[in-house]
PDB file of C-alpha atoms and ligand atoms in Angstrom:
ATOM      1  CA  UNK A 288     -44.770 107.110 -13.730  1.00 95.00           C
ATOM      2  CA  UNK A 289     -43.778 108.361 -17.132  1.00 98.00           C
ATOM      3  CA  UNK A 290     -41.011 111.305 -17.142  1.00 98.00           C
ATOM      4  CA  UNK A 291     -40.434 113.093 -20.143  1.00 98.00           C
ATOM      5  CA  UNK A 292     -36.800 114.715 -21.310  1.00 98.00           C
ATOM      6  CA  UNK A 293     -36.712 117.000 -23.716  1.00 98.00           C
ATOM      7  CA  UNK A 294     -34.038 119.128 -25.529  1.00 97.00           C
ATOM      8  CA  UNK A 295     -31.190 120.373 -27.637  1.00 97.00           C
ATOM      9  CA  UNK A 296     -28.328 118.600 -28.820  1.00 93.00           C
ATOM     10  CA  UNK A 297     -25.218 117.749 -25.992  1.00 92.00           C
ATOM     11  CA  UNK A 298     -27.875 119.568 -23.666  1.00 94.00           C
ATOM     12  CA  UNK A 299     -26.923 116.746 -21.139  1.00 92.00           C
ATOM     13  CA  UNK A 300     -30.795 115.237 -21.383  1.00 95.00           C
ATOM     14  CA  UNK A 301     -29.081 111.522 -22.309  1.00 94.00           C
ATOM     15  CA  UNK A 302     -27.007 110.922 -19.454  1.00 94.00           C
ATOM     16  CA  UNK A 303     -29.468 112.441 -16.712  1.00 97.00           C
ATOM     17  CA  UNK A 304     -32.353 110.418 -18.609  1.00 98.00           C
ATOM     18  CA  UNK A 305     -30.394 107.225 -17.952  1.00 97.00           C
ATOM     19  CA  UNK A 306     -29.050 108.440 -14.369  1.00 98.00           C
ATOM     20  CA  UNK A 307     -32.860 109.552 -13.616  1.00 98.00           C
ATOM     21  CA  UNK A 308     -34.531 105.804 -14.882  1.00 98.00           C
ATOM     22  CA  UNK A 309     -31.698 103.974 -12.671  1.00 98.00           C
ATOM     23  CA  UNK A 310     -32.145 106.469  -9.754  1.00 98.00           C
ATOM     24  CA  UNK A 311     -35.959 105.201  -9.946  1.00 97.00           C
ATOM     25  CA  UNK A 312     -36.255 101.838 -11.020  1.00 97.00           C
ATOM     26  CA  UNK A 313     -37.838 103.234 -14.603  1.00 98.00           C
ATOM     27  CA  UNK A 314     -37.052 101.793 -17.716  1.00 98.00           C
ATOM     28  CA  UNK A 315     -35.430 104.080 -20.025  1.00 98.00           C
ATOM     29  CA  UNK A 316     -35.736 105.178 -23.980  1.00 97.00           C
ATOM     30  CA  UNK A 317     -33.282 107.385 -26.005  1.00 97.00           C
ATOM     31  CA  UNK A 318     -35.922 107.815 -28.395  1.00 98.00           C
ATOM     32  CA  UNK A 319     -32.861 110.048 -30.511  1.00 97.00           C
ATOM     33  CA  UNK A 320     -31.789 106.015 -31.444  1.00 97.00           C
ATOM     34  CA  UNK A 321     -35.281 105.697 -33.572  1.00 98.00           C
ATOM     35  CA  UNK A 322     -34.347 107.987 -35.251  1.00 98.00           C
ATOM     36  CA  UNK A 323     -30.518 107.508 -35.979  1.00 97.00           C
ATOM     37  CA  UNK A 324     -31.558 103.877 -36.565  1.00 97.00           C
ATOM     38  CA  UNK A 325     -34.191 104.942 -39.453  1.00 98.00           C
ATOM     39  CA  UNK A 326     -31.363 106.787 -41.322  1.00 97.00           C
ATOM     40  CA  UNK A 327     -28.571 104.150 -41.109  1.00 97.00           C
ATOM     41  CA  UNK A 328     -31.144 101.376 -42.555  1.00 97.00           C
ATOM     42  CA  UNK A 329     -32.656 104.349 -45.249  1.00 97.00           C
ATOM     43  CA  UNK A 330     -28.672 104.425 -46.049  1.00 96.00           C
ATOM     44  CA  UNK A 331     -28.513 101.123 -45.885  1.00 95.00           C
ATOM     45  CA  UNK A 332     -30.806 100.350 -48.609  1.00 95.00           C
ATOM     46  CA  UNK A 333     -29.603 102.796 -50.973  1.00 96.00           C
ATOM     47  CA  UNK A 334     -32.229 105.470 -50.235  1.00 97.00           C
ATOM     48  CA  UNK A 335     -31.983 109.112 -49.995  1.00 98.00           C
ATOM     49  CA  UNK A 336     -32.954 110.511 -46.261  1.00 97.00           C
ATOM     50  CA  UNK A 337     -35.059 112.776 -47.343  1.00 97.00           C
ATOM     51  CA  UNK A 338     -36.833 110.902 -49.456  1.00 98.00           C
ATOM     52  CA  UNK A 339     -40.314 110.580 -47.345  1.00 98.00           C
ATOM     53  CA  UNK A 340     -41.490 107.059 -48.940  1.00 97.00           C
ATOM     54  CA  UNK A 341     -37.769 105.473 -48.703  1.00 98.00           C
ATOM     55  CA  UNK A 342     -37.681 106.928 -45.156  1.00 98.00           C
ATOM     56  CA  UNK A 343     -40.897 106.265 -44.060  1.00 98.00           C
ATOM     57  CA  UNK A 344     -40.624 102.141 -45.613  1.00 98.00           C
ATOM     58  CA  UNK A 345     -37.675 101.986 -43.137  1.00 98.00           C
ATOM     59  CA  UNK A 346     -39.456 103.439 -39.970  1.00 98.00           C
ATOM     60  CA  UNK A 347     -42.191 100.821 -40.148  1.00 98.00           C
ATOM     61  CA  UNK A 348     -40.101  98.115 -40.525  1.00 97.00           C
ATOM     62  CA  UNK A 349     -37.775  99.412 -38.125  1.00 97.00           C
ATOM     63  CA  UNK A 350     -36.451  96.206 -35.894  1.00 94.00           C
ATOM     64  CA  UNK A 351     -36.626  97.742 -32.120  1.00 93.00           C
ATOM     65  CA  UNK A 352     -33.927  94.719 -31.261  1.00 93.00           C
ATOM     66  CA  UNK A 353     -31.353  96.900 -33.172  1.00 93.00           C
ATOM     67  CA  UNK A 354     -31.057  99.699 -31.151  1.00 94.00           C
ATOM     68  CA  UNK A 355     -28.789  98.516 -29.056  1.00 90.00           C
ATOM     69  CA  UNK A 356     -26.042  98.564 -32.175  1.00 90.00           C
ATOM     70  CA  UNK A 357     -22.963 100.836 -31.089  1.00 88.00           C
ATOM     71  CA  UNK A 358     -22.708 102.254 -34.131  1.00 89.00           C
ATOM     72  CA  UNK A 359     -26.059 104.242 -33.825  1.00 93.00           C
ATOM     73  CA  UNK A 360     -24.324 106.408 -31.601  1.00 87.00           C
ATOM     74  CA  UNK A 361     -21.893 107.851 -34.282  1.00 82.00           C
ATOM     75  CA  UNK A 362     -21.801 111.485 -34.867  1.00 76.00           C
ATOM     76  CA  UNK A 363     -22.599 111.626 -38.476  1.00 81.00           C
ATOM     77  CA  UNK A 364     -25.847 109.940 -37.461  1.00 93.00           C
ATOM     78  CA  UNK A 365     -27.045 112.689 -35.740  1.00 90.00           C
ATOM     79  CA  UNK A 366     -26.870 114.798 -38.578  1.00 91.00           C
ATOM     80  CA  UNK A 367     -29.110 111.905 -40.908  1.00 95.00           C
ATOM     81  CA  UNK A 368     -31.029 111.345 -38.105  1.00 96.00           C
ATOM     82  CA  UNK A 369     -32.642 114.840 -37.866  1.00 95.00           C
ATOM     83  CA  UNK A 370     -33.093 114.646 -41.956  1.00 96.00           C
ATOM     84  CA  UNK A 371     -36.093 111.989 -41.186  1.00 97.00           C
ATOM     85  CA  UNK A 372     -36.810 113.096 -38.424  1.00 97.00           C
ATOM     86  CA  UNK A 373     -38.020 116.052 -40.034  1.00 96.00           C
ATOM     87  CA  UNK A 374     -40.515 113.825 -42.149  1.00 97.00           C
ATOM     88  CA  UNK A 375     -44.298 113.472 -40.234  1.00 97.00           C
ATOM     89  CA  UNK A 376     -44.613 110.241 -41.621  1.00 98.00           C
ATOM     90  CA  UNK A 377     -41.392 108.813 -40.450  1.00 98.00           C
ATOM     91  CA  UNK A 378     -42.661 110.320 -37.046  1.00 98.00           C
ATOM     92  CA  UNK A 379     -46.094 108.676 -37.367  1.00 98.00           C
ATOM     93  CA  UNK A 380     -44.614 105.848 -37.796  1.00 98.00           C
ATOM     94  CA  UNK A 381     -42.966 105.708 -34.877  1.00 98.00           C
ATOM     95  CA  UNK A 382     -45.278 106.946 -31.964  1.00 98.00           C
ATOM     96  CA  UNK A 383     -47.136 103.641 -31.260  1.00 97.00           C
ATOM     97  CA  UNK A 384     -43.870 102.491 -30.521  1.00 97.00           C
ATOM     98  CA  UNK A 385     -42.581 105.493 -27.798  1.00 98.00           C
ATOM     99  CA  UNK A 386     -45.868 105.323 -26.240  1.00 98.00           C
ATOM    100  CA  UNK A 387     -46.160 101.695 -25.846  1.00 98.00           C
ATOM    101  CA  UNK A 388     -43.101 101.823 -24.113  1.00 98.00           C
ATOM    102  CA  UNK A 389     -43.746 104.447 -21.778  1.00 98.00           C
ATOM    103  CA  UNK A 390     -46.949 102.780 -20.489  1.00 97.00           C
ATOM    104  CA  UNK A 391     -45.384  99.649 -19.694  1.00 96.00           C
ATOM    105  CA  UNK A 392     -45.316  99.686 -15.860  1.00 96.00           C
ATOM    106  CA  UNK A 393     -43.894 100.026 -13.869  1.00 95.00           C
ATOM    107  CA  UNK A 394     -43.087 103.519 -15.881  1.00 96.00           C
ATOM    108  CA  UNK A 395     -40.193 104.960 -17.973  1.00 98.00           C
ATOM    109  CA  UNK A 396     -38.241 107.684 -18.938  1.00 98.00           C
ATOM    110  CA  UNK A 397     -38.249 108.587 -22.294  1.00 98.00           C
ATOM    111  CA  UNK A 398     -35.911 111.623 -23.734  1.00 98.00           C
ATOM    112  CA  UNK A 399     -35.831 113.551 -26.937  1.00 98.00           C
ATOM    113  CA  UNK A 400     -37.348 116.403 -28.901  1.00 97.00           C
ATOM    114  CA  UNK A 401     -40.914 116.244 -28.307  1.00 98.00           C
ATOM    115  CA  UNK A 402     -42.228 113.669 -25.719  1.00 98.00           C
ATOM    116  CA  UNK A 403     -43.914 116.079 -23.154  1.00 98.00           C
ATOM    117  CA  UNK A 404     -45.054 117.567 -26.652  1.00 98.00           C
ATOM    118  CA  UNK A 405     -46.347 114.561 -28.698  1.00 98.00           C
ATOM    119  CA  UNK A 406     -44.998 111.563 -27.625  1.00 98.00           C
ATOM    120  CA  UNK A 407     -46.898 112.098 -23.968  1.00 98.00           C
ATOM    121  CA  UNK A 408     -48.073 114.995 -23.390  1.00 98.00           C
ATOM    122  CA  UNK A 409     -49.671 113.671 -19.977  1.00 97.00           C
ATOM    123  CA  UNK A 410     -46.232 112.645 -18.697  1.00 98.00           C
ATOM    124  CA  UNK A 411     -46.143 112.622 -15.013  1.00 97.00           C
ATOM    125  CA  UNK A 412     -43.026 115.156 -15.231  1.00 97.00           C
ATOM    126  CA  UNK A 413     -41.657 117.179 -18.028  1.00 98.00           C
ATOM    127  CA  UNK A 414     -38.059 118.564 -18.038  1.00 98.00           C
ATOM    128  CA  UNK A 415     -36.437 120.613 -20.754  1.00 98.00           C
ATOM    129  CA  UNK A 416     -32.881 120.307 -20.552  1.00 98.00           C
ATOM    130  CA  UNK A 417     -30.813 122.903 -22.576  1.00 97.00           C
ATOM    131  CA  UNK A 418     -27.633 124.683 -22.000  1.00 97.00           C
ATOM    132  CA  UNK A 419     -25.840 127.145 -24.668  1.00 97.00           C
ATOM    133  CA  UNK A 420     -24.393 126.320 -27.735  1.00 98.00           C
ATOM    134  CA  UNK A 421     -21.100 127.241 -26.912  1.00 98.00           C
ATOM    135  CA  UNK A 422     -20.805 125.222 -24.014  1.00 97.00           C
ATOM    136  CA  UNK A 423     -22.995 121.951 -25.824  1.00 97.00           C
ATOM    137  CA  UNK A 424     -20.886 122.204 -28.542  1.00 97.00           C
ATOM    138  CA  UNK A 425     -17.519 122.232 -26.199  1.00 97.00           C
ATOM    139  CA  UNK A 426     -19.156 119.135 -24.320  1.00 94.00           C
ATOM    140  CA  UNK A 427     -19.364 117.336 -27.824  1.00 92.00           C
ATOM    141  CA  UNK A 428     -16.096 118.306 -28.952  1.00 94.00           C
ATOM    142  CA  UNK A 429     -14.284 116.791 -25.819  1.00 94.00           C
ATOM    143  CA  UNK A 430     -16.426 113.553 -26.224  1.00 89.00           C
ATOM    144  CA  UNK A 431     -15.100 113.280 -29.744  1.00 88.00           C
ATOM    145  CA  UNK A 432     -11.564 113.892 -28.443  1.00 90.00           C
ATOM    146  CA  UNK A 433     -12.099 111.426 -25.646  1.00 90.00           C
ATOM    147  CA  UNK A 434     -13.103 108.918 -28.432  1.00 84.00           C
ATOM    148  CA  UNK A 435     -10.269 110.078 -30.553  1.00 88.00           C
ATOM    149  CA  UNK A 436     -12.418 111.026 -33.573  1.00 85.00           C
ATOM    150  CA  UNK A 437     -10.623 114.418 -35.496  1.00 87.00           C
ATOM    151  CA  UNK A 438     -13.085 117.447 -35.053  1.00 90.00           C
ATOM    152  CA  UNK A 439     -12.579 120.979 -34.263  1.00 94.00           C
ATOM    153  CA  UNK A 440     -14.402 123.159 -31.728  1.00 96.00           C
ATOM    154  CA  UNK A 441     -15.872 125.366 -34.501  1.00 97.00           C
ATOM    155  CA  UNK A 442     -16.445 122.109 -36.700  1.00 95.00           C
ATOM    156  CA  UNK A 443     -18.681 120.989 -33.512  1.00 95.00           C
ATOM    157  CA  UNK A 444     -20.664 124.042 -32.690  1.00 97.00           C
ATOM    158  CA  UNK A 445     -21.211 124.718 -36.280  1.00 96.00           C
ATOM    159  CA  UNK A 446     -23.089 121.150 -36.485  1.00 94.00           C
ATOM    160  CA  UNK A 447     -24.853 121.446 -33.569  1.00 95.00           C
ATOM    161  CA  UNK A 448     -26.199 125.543 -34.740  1.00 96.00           C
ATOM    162  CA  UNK A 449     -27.615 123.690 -37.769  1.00 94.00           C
ATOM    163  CA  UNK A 450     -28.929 120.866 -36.205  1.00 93.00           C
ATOM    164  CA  UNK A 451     -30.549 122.962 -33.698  1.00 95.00           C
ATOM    165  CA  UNK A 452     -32.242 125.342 -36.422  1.00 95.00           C
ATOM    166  CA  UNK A 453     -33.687 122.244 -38.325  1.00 93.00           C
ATOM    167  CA  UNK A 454     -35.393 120.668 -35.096  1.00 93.00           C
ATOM    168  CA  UNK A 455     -36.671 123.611 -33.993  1.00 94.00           C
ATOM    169  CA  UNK A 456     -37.786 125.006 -37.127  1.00 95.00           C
ATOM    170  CA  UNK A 457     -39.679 121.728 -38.721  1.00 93.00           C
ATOM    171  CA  UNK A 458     -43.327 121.374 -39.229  1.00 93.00           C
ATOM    172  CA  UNK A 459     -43.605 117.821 -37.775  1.00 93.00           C
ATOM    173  CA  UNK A 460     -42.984 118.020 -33.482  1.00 93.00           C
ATOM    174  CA  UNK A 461     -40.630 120.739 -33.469  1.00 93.00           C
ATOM    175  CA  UNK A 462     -38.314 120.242 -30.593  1.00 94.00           C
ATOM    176  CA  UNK A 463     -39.809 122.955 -28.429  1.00 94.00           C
ATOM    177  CA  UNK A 464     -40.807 123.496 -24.331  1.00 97.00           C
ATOM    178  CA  UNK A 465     -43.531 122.161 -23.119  1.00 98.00           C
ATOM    179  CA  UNK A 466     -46.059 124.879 -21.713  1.00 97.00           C
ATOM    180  CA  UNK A 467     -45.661 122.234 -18.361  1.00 97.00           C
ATOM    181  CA  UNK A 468     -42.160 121.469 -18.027  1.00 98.00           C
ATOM    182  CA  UNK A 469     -39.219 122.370 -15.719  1.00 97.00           C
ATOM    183  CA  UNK A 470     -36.676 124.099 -17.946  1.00 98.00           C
ATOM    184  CA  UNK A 471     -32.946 123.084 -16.751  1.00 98.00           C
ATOM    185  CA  UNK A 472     -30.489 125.208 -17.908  1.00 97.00           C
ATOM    186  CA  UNK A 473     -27.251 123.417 -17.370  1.00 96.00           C
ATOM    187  CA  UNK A 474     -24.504 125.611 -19.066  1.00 96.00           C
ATOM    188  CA  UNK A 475     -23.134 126.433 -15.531  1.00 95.00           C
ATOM    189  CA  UNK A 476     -23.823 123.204 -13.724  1.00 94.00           C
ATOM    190  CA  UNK A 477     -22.328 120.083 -13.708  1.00 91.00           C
ATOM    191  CA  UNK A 478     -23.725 116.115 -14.189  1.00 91.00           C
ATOM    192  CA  UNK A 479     -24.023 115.668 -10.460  1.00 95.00           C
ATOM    193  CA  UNK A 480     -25.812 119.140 -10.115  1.00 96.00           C
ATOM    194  CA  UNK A 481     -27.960 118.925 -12.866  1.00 96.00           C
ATOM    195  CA  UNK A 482     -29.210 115.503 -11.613  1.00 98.00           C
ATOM    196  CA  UNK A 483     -30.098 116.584  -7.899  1.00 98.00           C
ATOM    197  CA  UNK A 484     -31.714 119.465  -9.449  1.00 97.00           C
ATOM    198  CA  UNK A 485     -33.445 117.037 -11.866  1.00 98.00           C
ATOM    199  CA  UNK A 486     -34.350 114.714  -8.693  1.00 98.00           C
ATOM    200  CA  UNK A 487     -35.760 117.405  -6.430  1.00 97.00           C
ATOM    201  CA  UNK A 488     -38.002 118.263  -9.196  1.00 96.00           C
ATOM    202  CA  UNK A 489     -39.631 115.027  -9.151  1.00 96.00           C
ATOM    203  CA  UNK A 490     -40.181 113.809  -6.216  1.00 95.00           C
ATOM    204  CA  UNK A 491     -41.243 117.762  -5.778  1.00 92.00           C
ATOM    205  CA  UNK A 492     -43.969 117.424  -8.175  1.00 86.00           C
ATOM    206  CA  UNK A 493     -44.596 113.709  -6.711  1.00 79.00           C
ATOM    207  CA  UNK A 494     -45.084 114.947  -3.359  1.00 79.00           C
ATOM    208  CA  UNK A 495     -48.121 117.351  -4.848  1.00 81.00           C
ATOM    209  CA  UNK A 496     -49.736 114.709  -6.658  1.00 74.00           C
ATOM    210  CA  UNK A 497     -50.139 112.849  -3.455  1.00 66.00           C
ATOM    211  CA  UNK A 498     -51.236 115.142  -1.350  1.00 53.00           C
TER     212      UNK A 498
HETATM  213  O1  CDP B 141     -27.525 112.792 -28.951  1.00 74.68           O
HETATM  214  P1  CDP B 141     -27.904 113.905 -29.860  1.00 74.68           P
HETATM  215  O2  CDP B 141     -28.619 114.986 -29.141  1.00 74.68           O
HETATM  216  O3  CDP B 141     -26.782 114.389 -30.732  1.00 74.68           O
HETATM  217  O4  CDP B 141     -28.936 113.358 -30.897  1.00 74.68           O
HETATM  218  P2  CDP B 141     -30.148 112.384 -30.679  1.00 74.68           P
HETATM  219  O5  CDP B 141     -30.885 112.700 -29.417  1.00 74.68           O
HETATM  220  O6  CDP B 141     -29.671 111.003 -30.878  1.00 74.68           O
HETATM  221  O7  CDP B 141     -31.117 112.814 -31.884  1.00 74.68           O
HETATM  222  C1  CDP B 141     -30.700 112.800 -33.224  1.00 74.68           C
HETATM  223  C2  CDP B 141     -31.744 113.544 -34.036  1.00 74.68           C
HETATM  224  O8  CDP B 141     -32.968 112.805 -33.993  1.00 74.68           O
HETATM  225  C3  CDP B 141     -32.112 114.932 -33.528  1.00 74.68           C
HETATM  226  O9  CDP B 141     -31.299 115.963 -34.063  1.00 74.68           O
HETATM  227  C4  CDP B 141     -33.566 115.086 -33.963  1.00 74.68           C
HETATM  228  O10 CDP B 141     -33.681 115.594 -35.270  1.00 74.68           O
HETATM  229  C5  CDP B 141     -34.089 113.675 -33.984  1.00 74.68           C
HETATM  230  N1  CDP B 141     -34.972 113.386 -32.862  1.00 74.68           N
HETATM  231  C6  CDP B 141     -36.290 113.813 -32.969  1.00 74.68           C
HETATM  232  O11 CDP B 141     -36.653 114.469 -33.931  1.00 74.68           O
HETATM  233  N2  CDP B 141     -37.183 113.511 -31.993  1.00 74.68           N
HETATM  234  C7  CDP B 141     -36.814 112.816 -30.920  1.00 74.68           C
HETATM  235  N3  CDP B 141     -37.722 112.517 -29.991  1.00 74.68           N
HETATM  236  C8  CDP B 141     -35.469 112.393 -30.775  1.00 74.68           C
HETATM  237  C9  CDP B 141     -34.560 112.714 -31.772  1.00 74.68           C
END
């Protein structure tokens, strides 16, 4: 079973992914870290992120085994992250990578911008998590808090506007809905909610397929 996750920045699609691949027995993929991990080694070679040969020279040699790094999950990455991210080829490079993973059985869950677009667009079950700005960005900003790390609520939703407008707006896999997928809004539900809601889904759509 592959299950794709899809959507915005702080949309929530990270910690349901995770919840969703333990609930099941899946393995699980924050494909966000391929990305993130691309434009800490582009930085760490000197190179300018969006400079497509620099970027794309560091997405093929990418080393999967350093994904697990804690520091990939900064918030400045984010930012670099969706600077390659918006280059095809760093993309290209990439894909034989996400889908390998996903077709290892016994299944997985992967989450992003465009799996149920790109990545698999024959998932088993697509779901588009998204939620406003305002409340994304004052999820992100209490995270940051939490970690102690100085930001300001404007600072936060401010990043995530811009972030949002480059993902959506690129050429290569624009983070977008897939024609197929649940859309779950969760601006007025919490983790717990948003993960029953997430689990009747599947086994909803599992139930059809086997009957
Ligand atoms: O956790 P957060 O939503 O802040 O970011 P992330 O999921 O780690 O993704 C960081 C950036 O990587 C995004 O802003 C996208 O530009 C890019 N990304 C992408 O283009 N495609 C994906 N499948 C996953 C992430």
């Amino acid at each position: 079973m592959i299950i794709a996750i899809d959507g915005p920045a702080a949309s929530g699609k990270g910690t349901l992914a995770k919840r969703i691949a333990a609930h099941f027995g899946l393995a699980h993929l924050d494909t966000g870290l391929l990305y993130r991990a691309v434009a800490r080694d582009v930085r760490a070679r000197g190179g300018a992120l969006d400079d497509p040969d620099a970027a794309a020279a560091a997405a093929r040699a990418l080393d999967p085994a350093t994904l697990d790094a804690p520091d990939l999950r900064a918030a400045g990455l984010g930012e670099a992250a969706s600077i390659v991210a918006g280059i095809a080829s760093v993309r290209a490079a990439l894909l034989q990578f996400q889908r390998d993973f996903a077709r290892r059985p016994p299944g997985a869950v992967l989450d992003g911008r465009d799996i149920g677009t790109v990545v698999c667009p024959d998932a088993d079950i697509k779901i588009y998590v998204t939620a406003s700005a305002e409340v994304r960005a004052r999820r992100r900003h209490l995270e940051k808090a939490g970690r102690g790390e100085a930001a300001t609520y404007e600072g936060v939703l401010e990043d995530i506007r811009r972030r949002d407008k480059r993902d959506a707006s690129r050429d290569a896999a624009p983070m977008q809905q897939a024609p197929d997928a649940f859309l779950l809004d969760t601006s007025n539900l919490d983790i717990e909610t948003a993960f029953n809601t997430a689990v009747g889904v599947i086994l909803g759509k599992a139930g059809q397929r086997g009957s």
